[in-house]
Amino acid sequence: MTAADNLELFARMARIRAFERKVQALFKAGTLPGFVHLYIGEEAVGVGACSVLTEADKITSTHRGHGHLLAKGADPKLMMAELLGRETGYCKGKGGSMHIVDYSLGILGANGIVGGGLPIATGSGMADRILGRDQVTVCFFGDGASNQGVLHEALNLSAIWSLPVIFLCENNHYTEWMRTEEITAGEIADRAEAFGIPGVQVDGNDVLAVRDAAAEAVERARAGGGPSLIEAETYRHHGHNEGEEVFSGPYRPQEEIDEWIARDPLARFRDECVKEGIATPAEFEQIQEREGDLIEAAYRYAEASPMPAPASALADLYAEAE
Amino acid sequence: MTAADNLELFARMARIRAFERKVQALFKAGTLPGFVHLYIGEEAVGVGACSVLTEADKITSTHRGHGHLLAKGADPKLMMAELLGRETGYCKGKGGSMHIVDYSLGILGANGIVGGGLPIATGSGMADRILGRDQVTVCFFGDGASNQGVLHEALNLSAIWSLPVIFLCENNHYTEWMRTEEITAGEIADRAEAFGIPGVQVDGNDVLAVRDAAAEAVERARAGGGPSLIEAETYRHHGHNEGEEVFSGPYRPQEEIDEWIARDPLARFRDECVKEGIATPAEFEQIQEREGDLIEAAYRYAEASPMPAPASALADLYAEAE
Amino acid sequence: MTETLAKDTYMTTAIAGALRAAMAADESVVVLGEDVELSTIGCTKGLVEEFGADRVRNSPISEATVVGACVGAAASGLRPVMDLMFSSFFYVAMDQVANQAARLRYMSGGQVDLPLVYFAGTGPSGSAAAQHSENPHPILMHLAGIKVVFPSSPGDAAGLLIASVEDPNPVVFLLDLMLAGAKGPVPTDLEPLPLGKAEVKRSGEDVTVVAIASAAGTALEVAAELEEDGVSVEVIDPRTLSPFDWDAVTDSVARTGRLVVVDPARRTCGAAAEIIARVAERNWADLKSRPRRVTWEDVPIPFSPVLEEAVTVRKDSVRDAVLAGVEEKGAG
Amino acid sequence: MTETLAKDTYMTTAIAGALRAAMAADESVVVLGEDVELSTIGCTKGLVEEFGADRVRNSPISEATVVGACVGAAASGLRPVMDLMFSSFFYVAMDQVANQAARLRYMSGGQVDLPLVYFAGTGPSGSAAAQHSENPHPILMHLAGIKVVFPSSPGDAAGLLIASVEDPNPVVFLLDLMLAGAKGPVPTDLEPLPLGKAEVKRSGEDVTVVAIASAAGTALEVAAELEEDGVSVEVIDPRTLSPFDWDAVTDSVARTGRLVVVDPARRTCGAAAEIIARVAERNWADLKSRPRRVTWEDVPIPFSPVLEEAVTVRKDSVRDAVLAGVEEKGAG
Ligand SMILES: Cc1ncc(C[n+]2csc(CCOP(=O)(O)OP(=O)(O)O)c2C)c(N)n1
Ligand SMILES: Cc1ncc(C[n+]2csc(CCOP(=O)(O)OP(=O)(O)O)c2C)c(N)n1
Ligand SMILES: [Mg+2]
Ligand SMILES: [Mg+2]
């Protein structure tokens, strides 16, 4: 890891943070269609994991996907345009927050169905294995998703076929407004063991720790050693979705929130870097400013883009045979 | 265990064997509608487990369900009539081999969907727990079914709610014509561990071993100690379904079949009992004869029963509100 | 008849009230689902405080097993009401709905009652996109073995929910999310409204409009507007789609001779197709013009507001269809 | 045109041959599913010997994940053909069919092709009972985003399977189990038959019978019988239900003025309802009598042979419907 590598990790986390803050503001202003789930507080997971992937590697994402996508290299302009329902968005306005994909970057898709990405990632790994490619697929899923049966099936299938898939559980301790531990037996990482799959727990607010765990799993997968399960412990600073307060009321202890904010993955990584002399606080501020500008530019691009033509709603369902 | 208890266990296994032999003969003669999956070779599992249940306890069964049902006390007459599609059958001819139920005996149903009984058993346990009853539910499922995601979900739900459910996997090593170990990672019994559920393996051809394991699990469940997983190793002497040879060809090594037939659960238990002086070979023969007669009588009853009226096909879909 | 609880009760409040009444009336009624304690839609709010954690339980995201557990529980003496949150999630649990809940009574030769309710918010709710905007009623109607309730007003919702919980069969109760913020009168003294009874929401002479759930309101607006143009529109709200009150539709078309069906669902093999087919079978001699339907386009629901609007039921399409039916010369 | 491979090729053999040809033509075609090596129905028999275990793989009983894996694999360069064995098992995997396979291309704004085929035996096969006898085509038609192929002859099946594998979209290919033992000619030199093209299986003047899958054979028998009574019946086999060849039906009804739809599926919201609704929309002025349908009853398929027969499509019902249509005085 060079200094530049470290700053690159920080920059990507800062990009996600800035993107989500902008989305939050837009939601509050009432200019965002639909509903959104923000990744603020969890940036180290997506960035740490994607930092060891090549462009040819693939990910599947979730309803809380903006961070994964940006970490994998998605274009904030096209994302923002999609969130605003514009013609220039990644999906021409058809997908929205929960359905952004960029196949050219190996982003097989956010997903509105909790657990929906688990089978898809398994199939992606199957293709790579059969076609003899050394690509890997990282499957992001939540602690809530860990109770979907497809996890069991995907682990089994990946194990018997030795698929190059990394199952990355972002355990932010909540399933919507439910404490996950109240509806979940045992530790999620342990669910790999019965299938003979290595399962580890890692500090999800430590970008280097996530990176290391991911690197090990990716290396194993590329070498034909099969799947891994990583459980990254983290926390969402925001609600399950923006605007939830009206319905949910407070459901998390304030001390818990404060504790996790004190472990903010960006501030923490910056402070460590500063301590180790990798960069100065001013340099970090510059990075944040640069990324903030990038997001503002993305917003301006999106805002200036036209809405799709109504008739375009009928297009894109089927591909034409050649 | 009195001598009578032992003979009762044998008698029930003999009843199942006789029933299945009759069904086999009927299938061969072409007089049985549909297709059937025989339980021959696995009798010790159903009988051992059900021998520790009360009439109020419940079971869910599978496509290979005749043995479970008879073990839980189902009436061979009504079963045979159902298999022959008669009006007097358990389901008035609407269900057939894979859908026999007897709610009065806690038989919540055979099931044509592999894994279909896992959620139902979980709900049965939920009802008992909420209603404060000390009943338990035994959920029979196969090694093939262990790869359905609902197993994972049912284990989790039963664990967090401490439900009185015994998940009893009959591992006969085959999923139709596939060797289960080739499509299954790890040991099935180990799949309980991550949920904090006790999981044990037991010799499924030893009726007393199954009975003991079931007794322990049932006791725990009744005492509020929650679910258990038991994996009973066994073997089906017959094909997946009768008549398969035409399509499957041979797919199991003859030595394997021979080995397991040598461990036949009936012969083995009889020999042990004889050795321990519990009964004489002649007494066992008498039991087998008696059970054989019972099944012949069941067949005569079924055979003499009328086919349902065609118009009855439109009845029974909905219950009338009182 | 009972007096109204309030002239202005929200749909969600009406449903919550009905659920509370049903739980109070029968101890075996339990509520389960993801976040039923705090309640994302609001229909189960406050129940846990009133009835305790045994009868109101948050469940993990395991739709297949929780849906199936309701079957096992209903066969064992409970009356479960499960909240699936969004009806799109039925697909995750479809085996337990289609192969189990809808089949077990029939396959058993009528041995068992399965008194259970699957509740879900449904349909577009404003850019929720394809995986949170399905209306599954045509699929559920096709399955057979499951009753389907899909009301258009708070009063109907309350009465039909009471009846759904009391019914000895599996019932899917759908809350059209377009109506979550709708208000209307609800009787204080809740009584069950029979499943399988349509309501004529407005009487008319020239054309019968059968309009499902939120489409009923759209149809009523169109009817009011067209009255000024001298067109008399009868609006029928089926309220329950399975069982379906075919006689109500037949009787109306026998008088008006014209039919427009407004169905908030994709067109192909939808409820509108079925209603038109039945009317063709039953009212052939009555029909003065071809039956018409206004439905969603045959695509998933897109995200962008302009696209969502383009593929769903619009008032102008309903108006056009009614007018086209009235203006068309008799033929056929 | 090519010469026939054999006059008497079994449906299953024709499908197996087409699959072999498709695998030989394109290395990215893989086959997976439970027991595809030995093949319970016979359609994947011998493939593993020819193409190896990498391209033909037995999968565990995990339908949801295997169905979904096909989506991920198709997005990553493979052309998976998955054998689901019985179509009733679609329900277990319905989320991955309805929310994923049928949606991902559209939701992505057309970014991705998903060339995959879900193959399944379907419908009653003789007392297989409710959980092994579904015909899911009406539900699949309603979903949008999935093509649905449901042929009636070995020749059609072979050509349509080639086209299904070549198609860049998700396709459900259904083998009517009533036809598993049927025989017919198949060209040696297999060529794709276009999806979305119906075939007039018999020309006639008096009435159009649209008959799906095994019902086509029933309709042809009835047509032959009625010829002796001086009734001229046109039989159209849609062959693919999505896309549907509406023009073929419209053109025929424009000539005959009468319609009977024979659909082996439960009645409500079935394919027959849709065809009648479309014809009412398109052919109103042509219709000389009310359109009729012959379908299954709205119940699960029961086990006992006498009951199974009572609720499914019977020849006498088809005959009665055709005659009733011809005899009915024009009205409407
Ligand atoms: C199949 C399905 N069930 C329920 C939901 C509703 N839902 C959306 S997000 C969510 C919680 C997911 O929790 P987790 O997996 O921990 O992800 P997190 O939101 O914490 O990132 C739920 C229940 C859904 N979208 N899909
Ligand atoms: C959901 C589903 N998938 C596939 C099948 C077809 N099928 C019937 S039995 C069976 C094998 C089941 O194996 P196992 O659970 O080990 O039970 P066994 O037959 O060995 O008793 C399969 C694949 C089915 N009935 N249901
Ligand atoms: Mg979470
Ligand atoms: Mg087995």
mmCIF file of N, CA and C in Angstrom, chain D residues 206-282:
data_model
loop_
_atom_site.group_PDB
_atom_site.id
_atom_site.type_symbol
_atom_site.label_atom_id
_atom_site.label_comp_id
_atom_site.label_asym_id
_atom_site.label_seq_id
_atom_site.Cartn_x
_atom_site.Cartn_y
_atom_site.Cartn_z
ATOM 1 N N ASP D 206 -65.923 -22.002 -40.827
ATOM 2 C CA ASP D 206 -67.065 -21.679 -39.979
ATOM 3 C C ASP D 206 -66.710 -21.173 -38.594
ATOM 4 N N VAL D 207 -65.617 -21.654 -38.085
ATOM 5 C CA VAL D 207 -65.282 -21.298 -36.704
ATOM 6 C C VAL D 207 -63.770 -21.437 -36.510
ATOM 7 N N THR D 208 -63.217 -20.485 -35.762
ATOM 8 C CA THR D 208 -61.799 -20.530 -35.431
ATOM 9 C C THR D 208 -61.640 -21.153 -34.055
ATOM 10 N N VAL D 209 -60.847 -22.208 -33.977
ATOM 11 C CA VAL D 209 -60.522 -22.780 -32.672
ATOM 12 C C VAL D 209 -59.048 -22.495 -32.394
ATOM 13 N N VAL D 210 -58.799 -21.713 -31.357
ATOM 14 C CA VAL D 210 -57.424 -21.495 -30.930
ATOM 15 C C VAL D 210 -57.161 -22.506 -29.834
ATOM 16 N N ALA D 211 -56.183 -23.362 -30.042
ATOM 17 C CA ALA D 211 -55.972 -24.473 -29.108
ATOM 18 C C ALA D 211 -54.500 -24.569 -28.750
ATOM 19 N N ILE D 212 -54.239 -24.618 -27.453
ATOM 20 C CA ILE D 212 -52.877 -24.525 -26.933
ATOM 21 C C ILE D 212 -52.329 -25.902 -26.578
ATOM 22 N N ALA D 213 -51.115 -26.176 -27.032
ATOM 23 C CA ALA D 213 -50.373 -27.390 -26.675
ATOM 24 C C ALA D 213 -51.205 -28.633 -26.932
ATOM 25 N N SER D 214 -51.351 -29.531 -25.943
ATOM 26 C CA SER D 214 -52.062 -30.793 -26.214
ATOM 27 C C SER D 214 -53.491 -30.565 -26.669
ATOM 28 N N ALA D 215 -54.037 -29.400 -26.366
ATOM 29 C CA ALA D 215 -55.407 -29.121 -26.808
ATOM 30 C C ALA D 215 -55.486 -29.002 -28.329
ATOM 31 N N ALA D 216 -54.363 -28.717 -28.973
ATOM 32 C CA ALA D 216 -54.387 -28.614 -30.439
ATOM 33 C C ALA D 216 -54.785 -29.951 -31.053
ATOM 34 N N GLY D 217 -54.215 -31.027 -30.522
ATOM 35 C CA GLY D 217 -54.567 -32.350 -31.029
ATOM 36 C C GLY D 217 -56.040 -32.662 -30.813
ATOM 37 N N THR D 218 -56.534 -32.309 -29.639
ATOM 38 C CA THR D 218 -57.954 -32.518 -29.350
ATOM 39 C C THR D 218 -58.809 -31.740 -30.348
ATOM 40 N N ALA D 219 -58.413 -30.501 -30.591
ATOM 41 C CA ALA D 219 -59.178 -29.669 -31.516
ATOM 42 C C ALA D 219 -59.160 -30.255 -32.926
ATOM 43 N N LEU D 220 -58.014 -30.791 -33.313
ATOM 44 C CA LEU D 220 -57.927 -31.375 -34.655
ATOM 45 C C LEU D 220 -58.827 -32.598 -34.780
ATOM 46 N N GLU D 221 -58.867 -33.388 -33.743
ATOM 47 C CA GLU D 221 -59.771 -34.554 -33.779
ATOM 48 C C GLU D 221 -61.223 -34.108 -33.924
ATOM 49 N N VAL D 222 -61.582 -33.110 -33.130
ATOM 50 C CA VAL D 222 -62.949 -32.604 -33.192
ATOM 51 C C VAL D 222 -63.235 -32.048 -34.586
ATOM 52 N N ALA D 223 -62.257 -31.330 -35.122
ATOM 53 C CA ALA D 223 -62.446 -30.735 -36.452
ATOM 54 C C ALA D 223 -62.691 -31.819 -37.494
ATOM 55 N N ALA D 224 -61.914 -32.895 -37.406
ATOM 56 C CA ALA D 224 -62.083 -33.990 -38.371
ATOM 57 C C ALA D 224 -63.469 -34.606 -38.244
ATOM 58 N N GLU D 225 -63.897 -34.803 -37.009
ATOM 59 C CA GLU D 225 -65.221 -35.383 -36.797
ATOM 60 C C GLU D 225 -66.333 -34.481 -37.324
ATOM 61 N N LEU D 226 -66.165 -33.183 -37.066
ATOM 62 C CA LEU D 226 -67.253 -32.271 -37.430
ATOM 63 C C LEU D 226 -67.325 -32.035 -38.929
ATOM 64 N N GLU D 227 -66.223 -32.295 -39.603
ATOM 65 C CA GLU D 227 -66.254 -32.152 -41.058
ATOM 66 C C GLU D 227 -67.365 -33.025 -41.635
ATOM 67 N N GLU D 228 -67.502 -34.213 -41.061
ATOM 68 C CA GLU D 228 -68.552 -35.126 -41.530
ATOM 69 C C GLU D 228 -69.947 -34.538 -41.306
ATOM 70 N N ASP D 229 -70.036 -33.666 -40.286
ATOM 71 C CA ASP D 229 -71.332 -33.019 -40.028
ATOM 72 C C ASP D 229 -71.455 -31.714 -40.813
ATOM 73 N N GLY D 230 -70.493 -31.454 -41.664
ATOM 74 C CA GLY D 230 -70.591 -30.261 -42.499
ATOM 75 C C GLY D 230 -70.153 -28.981 -41.812
ATOM 76 N N VAL D 231 -69.423 -29.118 -40.698
ATOM 77 C CA VAL D 231 -68.908 -27.925 -40.030
ATOM 78 C C VAL D 231 -67.419 -27.812 -40.334
ATOM 79 N N SER D 232 -67.013 -26.652 -40.803
ATOM 80 C CA SER D 232 -65.627 -26.457 -41.217
ATOM 81 C C SER D 232 -64.878 -25.672 -40.152
ATOM 82 N N VAL D 233 -63.961 -26.358 -39.519
ATOM 83 C CA VAL D 233 -63.280 -25.787 -38.349
ATOM 84 C C VAL D 233 -61.838 -25.421 -38.687
ATOM 85 N N GLU D 234 -61.442 -24.211 -38.352
ATOM 86 C CA GLU D 234 -60.038 -23.807 -38.501
ATOM 87 C C GLU D 234 -59.362 -23.942 -37.139
ATOM 88 N N VAL D 235 -58.232 -24.616 -37.113
ATOM 89 C CA VAL D 235 -57.523 -24.816 -35.847
ATOM 90 C C VAL D 235 -56.203 -24.057 -35.876
ATOM 91 N N ILE D 236 -56.066 -23.135 -34.936
ATOM 92 C CA ILE D 236 -54.825 -22.366 -34.835
ATOM 93 C C ILE D 236 -54.084 -22.752 -33.565
ATOM 94 N N ASP D 237 -52.823 -23.079 -33.737
ATOM 95 C CA ASP D 237 -51.960 -23.383 -32.596
ATOM 96 C C ASP D 237 -51.010 -22.194 -32.407
ATOM 97 N N PRO D 238 -51.143 -21.461 -31.323
ATOM 98 C CA PRO D 238 -50.288 -20.268 -31.164
ATOM 99 C C PRO D 238 -48.803 -20.627 -31.036
ATOM 100 N N ARG D 239 -48.506 -21.771 -30.516
ATOM 101 C CA ARG D 239 -47.131 -22.287 -30.340
ATOM 102 C C ARG D 239 -46.293 -21.472 -29.368
ATOM 103 N N THR D 240 -46.280 -20.183 -29.507
ATOM 104 C CA THR D 240 -45.666 -19.369 -28.466
ATOM 105 C C THR D 240 -46.751 -18.447 -27.943
ATOM 106 N N LEU D 241 -46.785 -18.306 -26.642
ATOM 107 C CA LEU D 241 -47.849 -17.519 -26.009
ATOM 108 C C LEU D 241 -47.363 -16.120 -25.673
ATOM 109 N N SER D 242 -46.065 -15.974 -25.618
ATOM 110 C CA SER D 242 -45.487 -14.659 -25.403
ATOM 111 C C SER D 242 -44.135 -14.654 -26.096
ATOM 112 N N PRO D 243 -43.950 -13.885 -27.180
ATOM 113 C CA PRO D 243 -44.968 -13.065 -27.832
ATOM 114 C C PRO D 243 -46.069 -13.917 -28.463
ATOM 115 N N PHE D 244 -47.229 -13.310 -28.610
ATOM 116 C CA PHE D 244 -48.392 -14.007 -29.146
ATOM 117 C C PHE D 244 -48.696 -13.466 -30.534
ATOM 118 N N ASP D 245 -49.040 -14.344 -31.402
ATOM 119 C CA ASP D 245 -49.321 -13.956 -32.789
ATOM 120 C C ASP D 245 -50.784 -13.531 -32.903
ATOM 121 N N TRP D 246 -51.070 -12.313 -32.436
ATOM 122 C CA TRP D 246 -52.463 -11.861 -32.428
ATOM 123 C C TRP D 246 -53.030 -11.760 -33.834
ATOM 124 N N ASP D 247 -52.189 -11.382 -34.775
ATOM 125 C CA ASP D 247 -52.700 -11.204 -36.134
ATOM 126 C C ASP D 247 -53.264 -12.504 -36.702
ATOM 127 N N ALA D 248 -52.591 -13.601 -36.372
ATOM 128 C CA ALA D 248 -53.074 -14.881 -36.895
ATOM 129 C C ALA D 248 -54.509 -15.149 -36.428
ATOM 130 N N VAL D 249 -54.764 -14.841 -35.171
ATOM 131 C CA VAL D 249 -56.105 -15.079 -34.638
ATOM 132 C C VAL D 249 -57.100 -14.080 -35.234
ATOM 133 N N THR D 250 -56.705 -12.830 -35.260
ATOM 134 C CA THR D 250 -57.590 -11.801 -35.807
ATOM 135 C C THR D 250 -57.976 -12.098 -37.250
ATOM 136 N N ASP D 251 -56.987 -12.456 -38.056
ATOM 137 C CA ASP D 251 -57.259 -12.728 -39.465
ATOM 138 C C ASP D 251 -58.229 -13.897 -39.615
ATOM 139 N N SER D 252 -58.030 -14.899 -38.789
ATOM 140 C CA SER D 252 -58.899 -16.072 -38.893
ATOM 141 C C SER D 252 -60.328 -15.729 -38.480
ATOM 142 N N VAL D 253 -60.460 -15.063 -37.345
ATOM 143 C CA VAL D 253 -61.811 -14.733 -36.871
ATOM 144 C C VAL D 253 -62.490 -13.757 -37.833
ATOM 145 N N ALA D 254 -61.706 -12.932 -38.477
ATOM 146 C CA ALA D 254 -62.287 -12.016 -39.464
ATOM 147 C C ALA D 254 -62.982 -12.817 -40.574
ATOM 148 N N ARG D 255 -62.471 -13.991 -40.856
ATOM 149 C CA ARG D 255 -63.092 -14.830 -41.878
ATOM 150 C C ARG D 255 -64.225 -15.683 -41.340
ATOM 151 N N THR D 256 -63.958 -16.308 -40.184
ATOM 152 C CA THR D 256 -64.953 -17.273 -39.681
ATOM 153 C C THR D 256 -66.061 -16.597 -38.874
ATOM 154 N N GLY D 257 -65.720 -15.531 -38.161
ATOM 155 C CA GLY D 257 -66.729 -14.853 -37.351
ATOM 156 C C GLY D 257 -67.067 -15.577 -36.051
ATOM 157 N N ARG D 258 -66.364 -16.649 -35.788
ATOM 158 C CA ARG D 258 -66.658 -17.399 -34.556
ATOM 159 C C ARG D 258 -65.359 -17.860 -33.906
ATOM 160 N N LEU D 259 -65.387 -17.916 -32.560
ATOM 161 C CA LEU D 259 -64.159 -18.258 -31.833
ATOM 162 C C LEU D 259 -64.443 -19.214 -30.681
ATOM 163 N N VAL D 260 -63.647 -20.254 -30.632
ATOM 164 C CA VAL D 260 -63.593 -21.111 -29.435
ATOM 165 C C VAL D 260 -62.125 -21.210 -29.034
ATOM 166 N N VAL D 261 -61.860 -20.959 -27.770
ATOM 167 C CA VAL D 261 -60.476 -21.088 -27.289
ATOM 168 C C VAL D 261 -60.397 -22.308 -26.393
ATOM 169 N N VAL D 262 -59.420 -23.141 -26.642
ATOM 170 C CA VAL D 262 -59.218 -24.331 -25.809
ATOM 171 C C VAL D 262 -57.876 -24.194 -25.114
ATOM 172 N N ASP D 263 -57.958 -24.000 -23.813
ATOM 173 C CA ASP D 263 -56.752 -23.672 -23.040
ATOM 174 C C ASP D 263 -56.603 -24.647 -21.879
ATOM 175 N N PRO D 264 -55.556 -25.436 -21.883
ATOM 176 C CA PRO D 264 -55.361 -26.375 -20.773
ATOM 177 C C PRO D 264 -54.798 -25.644 -19.547
ATOM 178 N N ALA D 265 -55.641 -24.924 -18.887
ATOM 179 C CA ALA D 265 -55.262 -24.169 -17.677
ATOM 180 C C ALA D 265 -56.558 -23.803 -16.967
ATOM 181 N N ARG D 266 -56.429 -23.451 -15.683
ATOM 182 C CA ARG D 266 -57.641 -23.022 -14.989
ATOM 183 C C ARG D 266 -58.241 -21.817 -15.715
ATOM 184 N N ARG D 267 -59.549 -21.676 -15.565
ATOM 185 C CA ARG D 267 -60.281 -20.710 -16.372
ATOM 186 C C ARG D 267 -59.906 -19.268 -16.060
ATOM 187 N N THR D 268 -60.046 -18.910 -14.772
ATOM 188 C CA THR D 268 -59.986 -17.487 -14.395
ATOM 189 C C THR D 268 -58.621 -16.876 -14.685
ATOM 190 N N CYS D 269 -58.657 -15.779 -15.423
ATOM 191 C CA CYS D 269 -57.434 -15.074 -15.815
ATOM 192 C C CYS D 269 -56.474 -15.972 -16.588
ATOM 193 N N GLY D 270 -57.013 -16.893 -17.327
ATOM 194 C CA GLY D 270 -56.178 -17.771 -18.133
ATOM 195 C C GLY D 270 -55.909 -17.197 -19.518
ATOM 196 N N ALA D 271 -55.215 -17.986 -20.321
ATOM 197 C CA ALA D 271 -54.904 -17.550 -21.679
ATOM 198 C C ALA D 271 -56.180 -17.400 -22.502
ATOM 199 N N ALA D 272 -57.167 -18.246 -22.224
ATOM 200 C CA ALA D 272 -58.415 -18.164 -22.990
ATOM 201 C C ALA D 272 -59.112 -16.829 -22.744
ATOM 202 N N ALA D 273 -59.097 -16.372 -21.505
ATOM 203 C CA ALA D 273 -59.705 -15.069 -21.196
ATOM 204 C C ALA D 273 -59.022 -13.978 -22.025
ATOM 205 N N GLU D 274 -57.709 -14.039 -22.074
ATOM 206 C CA GLU D 274 -56.965 -13.016 -22.806
ATOM 207 C C GLU D 274 -57.288 -13.049 -24.299
ATOM 208 N N ILE D 275 -57.357 -14.240 -24.844
ATOM 209 C CA ILE D 275 -57.610 -14.340 -26.282
ATOM 210 C C ILE D 275 -59.013 -13.828 -26.600
ATOM 211 N N ILE D 276 -59.955 -14.161 -25.745
ATOM 212 C CA ILE D 276 -61.315 -13.655 -25.961
ATOM 213 C C ILE D 276 -61.353 -12.135 -25.838
ATOM 214 N N ALA D 277 -60.645 -11.586 -24.856
ATOM 215 C CA ALA D 277 -60.642 -10.126 -24.692
ATOM 216 C C ALA D 277 -60.037 -9.435 -25.918
ATOM 217 N N ARG D 278 -58.948 -10.001 -26.429
ATOM 218 C CA ARG D 278 -58.317 -9.385 -27.614
ATOM 219 C C ARG D 278 -59.235 -9.464 -28.827
ATOM 220 N N VAL D 279 -59.859 -10.612 -28.982
ATOM 221 C CA VAL D 279 -60.747 -10.764 -30.135
ATOM 222 C C VAL D 279 -61.933 -9.808 -29.999
ATOM 223 N N ALA D 280 -62.435 -9.639 -28.782
ATOM 224 C CA ALA D 280 -63.529 -8.680 -28.588
ATOM 225 C C ALA D 280 -63.056 -7.279 -28.982
ATOM 226 N N GLU D 281 -61.833 -6.955 -28.657
ATOM 227 C CA GLU D 281 -61.297 -5.637 -29.008
ATOM 228 C C GLU D 281 -61.095 -5.482 -30.510
ATOM 229 N N ARG D 282 -60.563 -6.560 -31.145
ATOM 230 C CA ARG D 282 -60.134 -6.433 -32.531
ATOM 231 C C ARG D 282 -61.167 -6.875 -33.559
#
